[in-house]
Coordinates of C-alpha atoms and ligand atoms in Angstrom, one line a residue:
M132 CA 29.9 -2.5 -43.5
R133 CA 29.8 -3.4 -40.0
L134 CA 27.6 -1.7 -37.8
T135 CA 28.7 -0.2 -34.4
K136 CA 27.2 -2.2 -31.5
R137 CA 25.8 0.0 -28.9
I138 CA 26.2 -1.1 -25.2
A139 CA 24.3 -0.5 -22.2
I140 CA 26.0 -1.7 -18.9
L141 CA 23.7 -1.7 -15.8
G142 CA 26.1 -2.4 -12.7
S143 CA 29.2 -0.5 -14.4
T144 CA 30.8 0.4 -10.9
G145 CA 30.5 -3.4 -9.8
S146 CA 33.2 -6.1 -10.7
I147 CA 31.7 -7.3 -13.7
G148 CA 30.7 -3.5 -15.0
Q149 CA 34.3 -2.2 -14.6
N150 CA 35.8 -5.6 -16.4
A151 CA 33.0 -5.2 -19.0
L152 CA 34.3 -1.6 -19.6
K153 CA 37.9 -2.8 -20.0
V154 CA 36.8 -5.1 -22.6
L155 CA 34.8 -2.2 -24.4
A156 CA 37.7 -0.2 -24.3
A157 CA 40.2 -2.9 -25.7
L158 CA 37.7 -3.8 -28.5
G159 CA 37.8 -0.5 -29.8
D160 CA 36.3 0.6 -33.2
G161 CA 32.6 -1.3 -33.9
Y162 CA 31.6 -1.1 -30.3
R163 CA 30.3 2.3 -28.4
L164 CA 28.9 2.9 -24.8
Q165 CA 25.2 4.2 -24.9
S166 CA 24.7 4.1 -21.3
L167 CA 25.7 3.3 -17.8
A168 CA 23.7 2.4 -14.6
A169 CA 24.7 2.0 -10.9
G170 CA 23.4 2.0 -7.3
K171 CA 24.8 5.0 -5.7
D172 CA 28.4 5.0 -6.5
I173 CA 28.7 8.2 -7.8
R174 CA 32.7 8.4 -7.6
A175 CA 33.5 5.5 -9.7
L176 CA 30.3 6.6 -12.1
L177 CA 31.8 10.1 -12.7
K178 CA 35.2 8.8 -13.6
Q179 CA 33.5 6.2 -15.9
I180 CA 31.1 9.2 -17.4
R181 CA 34.3 11.2 -18.0
R182 CA 36.3 8.7 -19.9
F183 CA 33.5 6.8 -22.1
R184 CA 31.0 9.6 -22.3
P185 CA 27.7 7.8 -22.4
K186 CA 24.6 9.4 -23.8
R187 CA 22.4 8.4 -20.5
V188 CA 23.0 7.5 -16.8
A189 CA 21.0 5.9 -14.2
L190 CA 21.5 5.9 -10.8
F191 CA 18.9 3.5 -8.4
D192 CA 19.7 6.0 -5.4
P193 CA 17.8 9.5 -6.0
G194 CA 19.7 11.2 -3.6
A195 CA 23.1 10.1 -5.4
A196 CA 21.8 11.2 -8.6
K197 CA 21.1 14.5 -7.3
K198 CA 24.7 14.7 -6.4
L199 CA 25.7 13.5 -9.6
C200 CA 23.9 16.4 -11.6
A201 CA 25.3 19.1 -9.0
R202 CA 29.0 17.7 -9.9
M203 CA 28.4 17.7 -13.3
P204 CA 26.6 21.0 -14.2
R205 CA 27.7 21.3 -18.1
A206 CA 27.6 18.7 -21.0
R207 CA 26.4 15.8 -19.0
P208 CA 24.4 12.9 -20.0
Q209 CA 20.7 12.5 -19.2
I210 CA 20.3 11.4 -15.8
L211 CA 17.5 9.0 -14.8
T212 CA 16.7 7.7 -11.2
G213 CA 15.3 4.6 -9.4
L214 CA 14.1 1.3 -10.9
D215 CA 12.2 3.0 -13.5
G216 CA 15.5 4.3 -14.7
L217 CA 17.6 1.1 -15.2
C218 CA 14.3 -0.3 -16.8
E219 CA 14.3 2.8 -19.3
L220 CA 18.0 2.2 -19.9
A221 CA 17.3 -1.7 -20.5
R222 CA 14.6 -1.1 -23.1
D223 CA 16.7 1.9 -24.7
P224 CA 15.8 1.8 -28.6
E225 CA 19.3 3.0 -29.1
A226 CA 21.2 0.0 -27.1
D227 CA 21.9 -3.3 -29.1
L228 CA 23.2 -5.0 -26.2
I229 CA 22.5 -4.8 -22.4
V230 CA 25.2 -5.9 -20.1
L231 CA 23.2 -6.8 -16.8
S232 CA 25.7 -6.9 -14.0
L233 CA 23.4 -5.7 -11.2
V234 CA 23.8 -7.7 -8.1
G235 CA 20.5 -9.5 -6.4
A236 CA 17.1 -9.4 -7.4
V237 CA 16.8 -5.6 -8.1
G238 CA 17.9 -7.1 -11.6
L239 CA 14.5 -8.7 -12.4
A240 CA 12.6 -5.8 -13.4
P241 CA 15.5 -4.3 -15.8
L242 CA 15.8 -8.0 -17.2
L243 CA 12.2 -8.4 -17.7
A244 CA 12.0 -4.9 -19.4
A245 CA 15.2 -5.8 -21.9
L246 CA 13.5 -8.9 -22.7
R247 CA 10.2 -7.5 -23.4
A248 CA 11.9 -5.0 -25.8
G249 CA 13.3 -7.9 -27.8
K250 CA 17.0 -7.0 -26.4
T251 CA 20.1 -9.3 -26.6
V252 CA 21.2 -9.4 -22.9
A253 CA 24.7 -10.1 -21.6
L254 CA 23.7 -11.5 -18.5
A255 CA 25.8 -11.7 -15.4
N256 CA 23.2 -10.9 -12.8
K257 CA 22.4 -14.6 -11.9
E258 CA 20.0 -14.0 -9.0
P259 CA 16.7 -13.5 -11.5
M260 CA 17.5 -16.3 -13.2
V261 CA 17.5 -18.4 -10.1
M262 CA 14.4 -16.5 -9.0
A263 CA 12.4 -16.7 -12.1
G264 CA 14.3 -18.3 -15.0
E265 CA 11.9 -20.4 -16.6
L266 CA 9.5 -17.3 -17.0
L267 CA 12.5 -15.2 -18.2
M268 CA 13.2 -17.9 -20.8
E269 CA 9.6 -17.9 -22.0
E270 CA 9.6 -14.1 -22.0
A271 CA 13.0 -14.0 -24.1
H272 CA 11.3 -16.4 -26.7
R273 CA 8.0 -14.7 -26.8
H274 CA 9.8 -11.2 -27.5
G275 CA 12.6 -12.5 -29.8
A276 CA 15.1 -11.6 -27.2
Q277 CA 18.4 -13.4 -26.5
I278 CA 20.1 -14.2 -23.0
L279 CA 24.0 -14.6 -23.6
P280 CA 25.4 -16.0 -20.4
V281 CA 28.4 -14.2 -18.5
D282 CA 28.8 -15.8 -15.5
S283 CA 31.9 -18.1 -16.4
E284 CA 30.4 -21.7 -15.9
P285 CA 27.2 -21.1 -17.9
S286 CA 29.4 -19.6 -20.5
A287 CA 31.8 -22.4 -20.6
I288 CA 28.6 -24.7 -21.4
F289 CA 27.3 -22.1 -23.8
Q290 CA 30.5 -22.1 -25.8
C291 CA 30.5 -26.1 -25.9
L292 CA 27.2 -26.3 -27.1
P293 CA 26.0 -26.6 -30.9
P294 CA 24.3 -23.2 -31.6
H295 CA 21.2 -24.7 -33.0
C296 CA 20.7 -26.9 -29.6
V297 CA 20.6 -23.6 -27.6
A298 CA 18.4 -21.6 -30.2
R299 CA 15.7 -24.7 -30.6
G300 CA 16.0 -25.1 -27.0
S301 CA 16.7 -28.8 -27.4
A302 CA 19.9 -29.1 -25.7
S303 CA 18.5 -31.7 -23.3
Q304 CA 18.1 -34.2 -26.0
T305 CA 21.7 -34.0 -27.1
I306 CA 23.3 -33.7 -23.5
E307 CA 23.8 -36.3 -21.0
K308 CA 24.8 -34.1 -18.3
I309 CA 26.7 -30.8 -17.5
L310 CA 29.8 -31.1 -15.2
L311 CA 29.7 -28.2 -13.4
T312 CA 32.8 -27.0 -11.9
A313 CA 33.6 -25.1 -8.6
S314 CA 36.5 -24.2 -7.2
G315 CA 35.6 -24.9 -3.7
G316 CA 36.4 -21.4 -2.5
P317 CA 38.7 -20.4 0.8
F318 CA 37.2 -23.0 3.1
L319 CA 37.7 -26.3 0.8
R320 CA 40.6 -27.8 2.9
S321 CA 39.7 -26.5 6.1
N322 CA 38.5 -29.0 8.5
G323 CA 37.6 -27.0 11.6
S324 CA 34.6 -25.2 12.5
L325 CA 33.6 -21.9 10.3
K326 CA 31.6 -20.5 13.1
H327 CA 34.1 -17.7 13.6
I328 CA 35.1 -16.9 10.3
S329 CA 35.3 -13.2 9.8
V330 CA 34.5 -11.2 6.5
K331 CA 37.7 -10.7 5.7
Q332 CA 38.7 -14.2 5.8
A333 CA 35.2 -15.1 3.9
L334 CA 36.2 -12.4 1.4
R335 CA 39.6 -14.0 0.4
H336 CA 38.7 -16.3 -2.6
P337 CA 41.5 -18.2 -3.9
N338 CA 41.1 -17.8 -7.4
W339 CA 38.6 -15.1 -8.5
K340 CA 38.5 -11.1 -7.8
M341 CA 34.5 -10.5 -7.5
G342 CA 32.1 -8.2 -5.9
P343 CA 31.3 -9.1 -2.1
K344 CA 27.8 -11.1 -2.5
I345 CA 29.1 -13.5 -5.0
T346 CA 32.5 -14.1 -2.9
I347 CA 30.4 -15.1 0.1
D348 CA 28.1 -17.2 -2.0
S349 CA 31.3 -18.9 -3.4
A350 CA 32.8 -19.5 0.1
T351 CA 29.5 -21.4 1.2
L352 CA 29.0 -22.8 -2.3
M353 CA 25.7 -21.5 -2.5
N354 CA 26.8 -19.8 -5.5
K355 CA 27.1 -22.9 -7.3
G356 CA 23.7 -24.1 -6.5
F357 CA 22.5 -20.7 -8.0
E358 CA 24.4 -21.8 -11.1
A359 CA 23.2 -25.4 -11.4
I360 CA 19.7 -23.6 -11.3
E361 CA 20.5 -20.9 -13.8
I362 CA 22.1 -23.4 -16.2
K363 CA 18.7 -25.7 -15.7
N364 CA 16.8 -22.6 -16.7
L365 CA 19.4 -21.3 -19.5
F366 CA 19.5 -24.6 -21.3
R367 CA 16.1 -26.4 -20.4
L368 CA 17.6 -29.1 -18.7
R369 CA 16.6 -31.3 -15.7
M370 CA 18.5 -30.7 -12.4
E371 CA 19.4 -34.5 -12.2
Q372 CA 21.2 -33.5 -15.6
I373 CA 23.6 -31.1 -13.7
E374 CA 26.6 -32.7 -11.6
V375 CA 28.7 -30.3 -9.5
L376 CA 32.3 -31.4 -9.3
I377 CA 34.9 -29.6 -7.4
H378 CA 37.9 -28.4 -9.3
P379 CA 40.1 -26.2 -7.2
Q380 CA 42.2 -25.2 -9.9
S381 CA 39.4 -23.1 -11.7
I382 CA 41.0 -23.4 -15.2
L383 CA 38.3 -26.1 -16.6
H384 CA 35.3 -23.9 -16.3
S385 CA 32.7 -26.6 -17.0
A386 CA 31.9 -29.4 -19.5
V387 CA 29.1 -31.1 -21.5
E388 CA 29.1 -34.5 -21.6
F389 CA 27.1 -35.5 -24.8
R390 CA 24.8 -38.8 -25.0
D391 CA 27.5 -40.3 -27.5
G392 CA 30.1 -40.1 -24.6
S393 CA 32.1 -36.9 -25.9
I394 CA 32.9 -34.3 -23.5
L395 CA 33.7 -30.7 -24.5
A396 CA 34.9 -28.4 -22.0
Q397 CA 36.3 -24.5 -21.9
M398 CA 39.3 -24.1 -20.4
S399 CA 41.1 -20.5 -19.6
R400 CA 42.8 -18.7 -16.7
P401 CA 40.1 -17.5 -14.1
D402 CA 39.5 -13.8 -15.6
M403 CA 36.0 -12.6 -16.3
R404 CA 37.2 -10.4 -19.1
L405 CA 37.0 -13.7 -21.4
P406 CA 33.5 -14.6 -21.0
I407 CA 32.4 -10.7 -21.1
Q408 CA 34.2 -10.6 -24.3
Y409 CA 32.7 -13.6 -25.8
A410 CA 29.3 -12.2 -25.0
L411 CA 29.8 -9.0 -26.3
T412 CA 31.1 -9.8 -29.6
F413 CA 28.9 -12.9 -30.1
P414 CA 28.3 -14.7 -32.5
E415 CA 31.9 -13.7 -33.8
R416 CA 34.8 -15.0 -31.4
A417 CA 37.2 -11.9 -31.3
T418 CA 40.8 -12.1 -32.3
L419 CA 41.8 -9.9 -29.6
R420 CA 43.6 -11.8 -26.8
T421 CA 42.5 -9.9 -23.8
V422 CA 43.6 -12.8 -21.6
A423 CA 46.7 -15.1 -21.9
P424 CA 45.8 -18.8 -22.8
V425 CA 46.6 -21.9 -20.3
N426 CA 49.7 -23.2 -21.0
L427 CA 48.9 -26.9 -20.7
A428 CA 52.0 -28.1 -20.5
S429 CA 53.0 -26.2 -17.3
L430 CA 49.9 -27.7 -15.5
R431 CA 50.9 -30.1 -13.1
N432 CA 47.7 -31.6 -12.4
L433 CA 43.9 -30.8 -12.7
E434 CA 41.8 -32.3 -9.8
F435 CA 38.1 -33.1 -9.8
D436 CA 36.2 -34.3 -6.8
R437 CA 32.6 -34.6 -5.8
P438 CA 31.3 -32.1 -3.3
D439 CA 30.8 -32.8 0.3
L440 CA 27.4 -31.7 0.8
G441 CA 28.0 -32.2 4.7
Q442 CA 30.4 -29.6 4.6
F443 CA 28.4 -27.4 2.3
P444 CA 25.0 -27.3 3.3
C445 CA 24.2 -24.2 1.3
L446 CA 24.8 -26.2 -1.8
K447 CA 22.4 -29.2 -0.6
L448 CA 19.7 -26.4 0.0
A449 CA 20.2 -24.9 -3.5
L450 CA 20.1 -28.2 -5.3
A451 CA 17.0 -29.2 -3.2
A452 CA 15.3 -25.9 -4.4
G453 CA 16.3 -26.1 -7.9
R454 CA 15.0 -29.6 -8.0
R455 CA 11.6 -28.6 -6.3
G456 CA 11.4 -25.8 -8.5
G457 CA 8.1 -23.5 -8.3
V458 CA 8.6 -21.0 -5.6
Y459 CA 11.6 -22.5 -3.9
P460 CA 14.7 -21.1 -5.8
A461 CA 13.0 -17.6 -5.2
A462 CA 12.6 -17.9 -1.5
L463 CA 16.0 -19.4 -1.8
S464 CA 17.8 -16.8 -3.3
A465 CA 15.8 -14.0 -1.3
A466 CA 16.9 -15.4 1.9
D467 CA 20.3 -15.7 0.9
E468 CA 20.5 -12.1 -0.2
V469 CA 19.3 -11.2 3.5
A470 CA 21.7 -13.8 5.3
V471 CA 24.7 -12.7 3.0
S472 CA 24.1 -8.7 3.6
S473 CA 23.7 -9.6 7.4
F474 CA 27.0 -11.6 7.5
L475 CA 29.0 -8.6 5.5
N476 CA 27.3 -5.7 7.3
A477 CA 25.4 -7.0 10.7
G478 CA 27.6 -9.5 12.5
L479 CA 25.6 -12.6 11.4
R480 CA 27.9 -15.5 11.9
F481 CA 29.2 -17.4 8.7
T482 CA 27.4 -20.3 9.7
D483 CA 24.3 -18.9 10.4
I484 CA 23.8 -18.0 6.4
H485 CA 23.0 -21.6 6.0
R486 CA 20.6 -21.8 9.2
V487 CA 18.8 -18.4 8.2
V488 CA 18.2 -19.8 4.7
A489 CA 17.2 -23.3 6.0
E490 CA 14.8 -22.3 8.5
T491 CA 13.2 -19.8 5.9
L492 CA 12.6 -22.6 3.6
S493 CA 11.4 -24.8 6.5
D494 CA 8.8 -22.1 7.4
L495 CA 7.8 -22.1 3.5
E496 CA 7.2 -25.9 3.6
R497 CA 5.0 -25.6 6.4
M498 CA 2.9 -22.5 5.1
K499 CA -0.6 -23.3 4.0
G500 CA -2.4 -22.0 1.0
V501 CA 0.8 -21.2 -1.0
A502 CA 0.9 -22.3 -5.0
R503 CA 4.2 -23.9 -4.7
S504 CA 4.4 -25.1 -8.2
H505 CA 3.7 -23.2 -11.6
P506 CA 3.8 -19.8 -10.1
S507 CA 3.2 -16.6 -12.1
L508 CA 5.8 -13.7 -12.0
E509 CA 3.7 -11.8 -9.4
D510 CA 3.9 -15.2 -7.3
L511 CA 7.6 -14.9 -7.6
V512 CA 7.7 -11.4 -6.7
E513 CA 5.5 -12.0 -3.6
M514 CA 7.5 -15.0 -2.7
D515 CA 10.8 -12.9 -3.0
Q516 CA 9.1 -10.4 -0.5
W517 CA 7.8 -12.9 2.0
A518 CA 11.3 -15.1 2.1
R519 CA 13.3 -11.6 3.0
Q520 CA 10.9 -10.8 6.1
K521 CA 11.1 -14.2 7.4
A522 CA 14.9 -14.3 7.0
E523 CA 14.8 -10.7 8.5
E524 CA 13.2 -12.1 11.5
K525 CA 15.5 -14.8 11.8
V526 CA 18.4 -12.7 11.5
R527 CA 17.1 -10.4 14.5
K528 CA 17.2 -13.8 16.5
L529 CA 20.6 -14.6 15.6
V530 CA 22.7 -11.2 15.9
Ligands
NAP236 N1 32.1 -10.5 -9.9 C1 32.3 -11.7 -10.9 O1 33.4 -12.1 -11.1 C2 31.3 -12.6 -11.3 C3 31.2 -13.5 -11.8 C4 30.1 -14.1 -12.4 C5 28.9 -13.6 -11.9 N2 28.8 -12.7 -11.4 C6 27.4 -12.0 -11.1 O2 27.4 -10.8 -11.7 C7 26.5 -10.0 -10.8 C8 27.3 -8.8 -10.3 O3 28.3 -9.4 -9.6 P1 29.8 -8.2 -9.2 O4 30.6 -9.0 -8.6 O5 30.1 -7.2 -10.3 O6 28.9 -7.4 -8.1 P2 29.3 -5.9 -7.3 O7 30.9 -5.7 -7.7 O8 29.0 -5.9 -6.0 O9 28.5 -4.9 -8.2 C9 27.4 -4.7 -8.4 C10 26.7 -3.5 -9.4 O10 25.5 -3.4 -8.8 C11 25.1 -2.2 -8.5 N3 23.9 -2.2 -8.0 C12 24.1 -2.7 -6.7 N4 22.6 -2.5 -6.1 C13 22.2 -1.7 -7.0 C14 20.6 -1.3 -7.0 N5 19.8 -1.3 -6.2 N6 20.3 -0.5 -8.1 C15 21.3 -0.2 -8.9 N7 22.7 -0.8 -9.2 C16 23.0 -1.6 -8.0 C17 26.2 -1.5 -7.9 O11 26.1 -0.1 -7.9 P3 26.9 0.7 -6.6 O12 28.5 0.4 -7.0 O13 26.7 1.8 -7.0 O14 26.4 0.0 -5.5 C18 27.4 -2.1 -9.0 O15 27.7 -1.3 -10.0 C19 26.3 -10.9 -9.5 O16 24.7 -11.3 -9.8 C20 27.2 -12.1 -9.6 O17 26.5 -13.2 -8.8 C21 29.6 -11.7 -10.8

């Protein structure tokens, strides 16, 4: 008899969270929603509670949690608040699979809580893997937990790799390199200055519909650098084994080149429901067709090109931080979070996103007495705080 998989979705009101609920509803029998968590969007959360009837709910913002309680006087799920509430759901003994689709470094503590409880985590929230991926993989190994990538490119690579390679962490012995594809975002073909790009223009991604932070990270290509670091950590590779390729059609979501010369790639329409479904149903591949397949005969051409690092300086910064390792990726991710939020909400120029991150990393370079390699988790959390503060100072001078 097949057991029901009980799912917790942390970040349920966002783009990935909503898609995860659509997939869950389509999968039907054999899957049940255990809990939901979000930041503060009680309107969206209320609708989800009424439709999916989770046992437990967490809201990061205590004020929003109070309002939610007031709006649901009877027959409501247990409501938790704050980071502790999110961590509680992440380690819930009644949840079999945790979908982590929060955005930013806030996901680190719930991810750690889930891994330490030996959970299987369907991971979309890439920032914690950028910040502390090596340590998180060690925690997963120590507690018998598993991370299933949801991000389309890491998922493509996961789907192309033999499972025993992933389980043993021995992918680097079989792989020559990873071909990590990037659409190039909305400004790939723009040859003028991007100084006066508006928020609206930057949010217009040609192929993907996503939350605001990742959409801006995709426009600067910082997102591709984050993915390179995420992939390095997930599959225990060297940064030198990861090659970024611009592929404007977003049909081939990444490929693995093996030592024997074979290349395996995963192809599908750009729709996050497919990698989410793969993670929810893993190790099975569901027969349910949520996304129509690509019609190869109708494709005119698939283009691949090397990125111009001069045009996309954020990608250059991220790849360099990934190669340096240690505390650098944590500083990179934290400074980017501040810079992107300031572009979206506080009038920072699009081109100053790079400037804020680059200057923060330069300050780190000059700082004395910092253990830059082999950091502990505490060192990384401290670095996150330090880089945020530095980046905020830089933003204040620019807006
Ligand atoms: N969207 C995609 O297609 C895609 C693809 C690949 C990877 N990813 C990665 O997946 C993650 C989520 O992306 P997204 O596009 O779904 O983001 P999003 O649409 O902005 O959604 C973010 C979710 O996180 C919640 N959240 C934000 N801050 C929180 C906090 N402090 N405490 C608790 N919850 C909080 C939000 O709740 P509220 O709504 O209440 O604020 C929302 O549910 C990101 O790391 C992104 O890089 C996304």
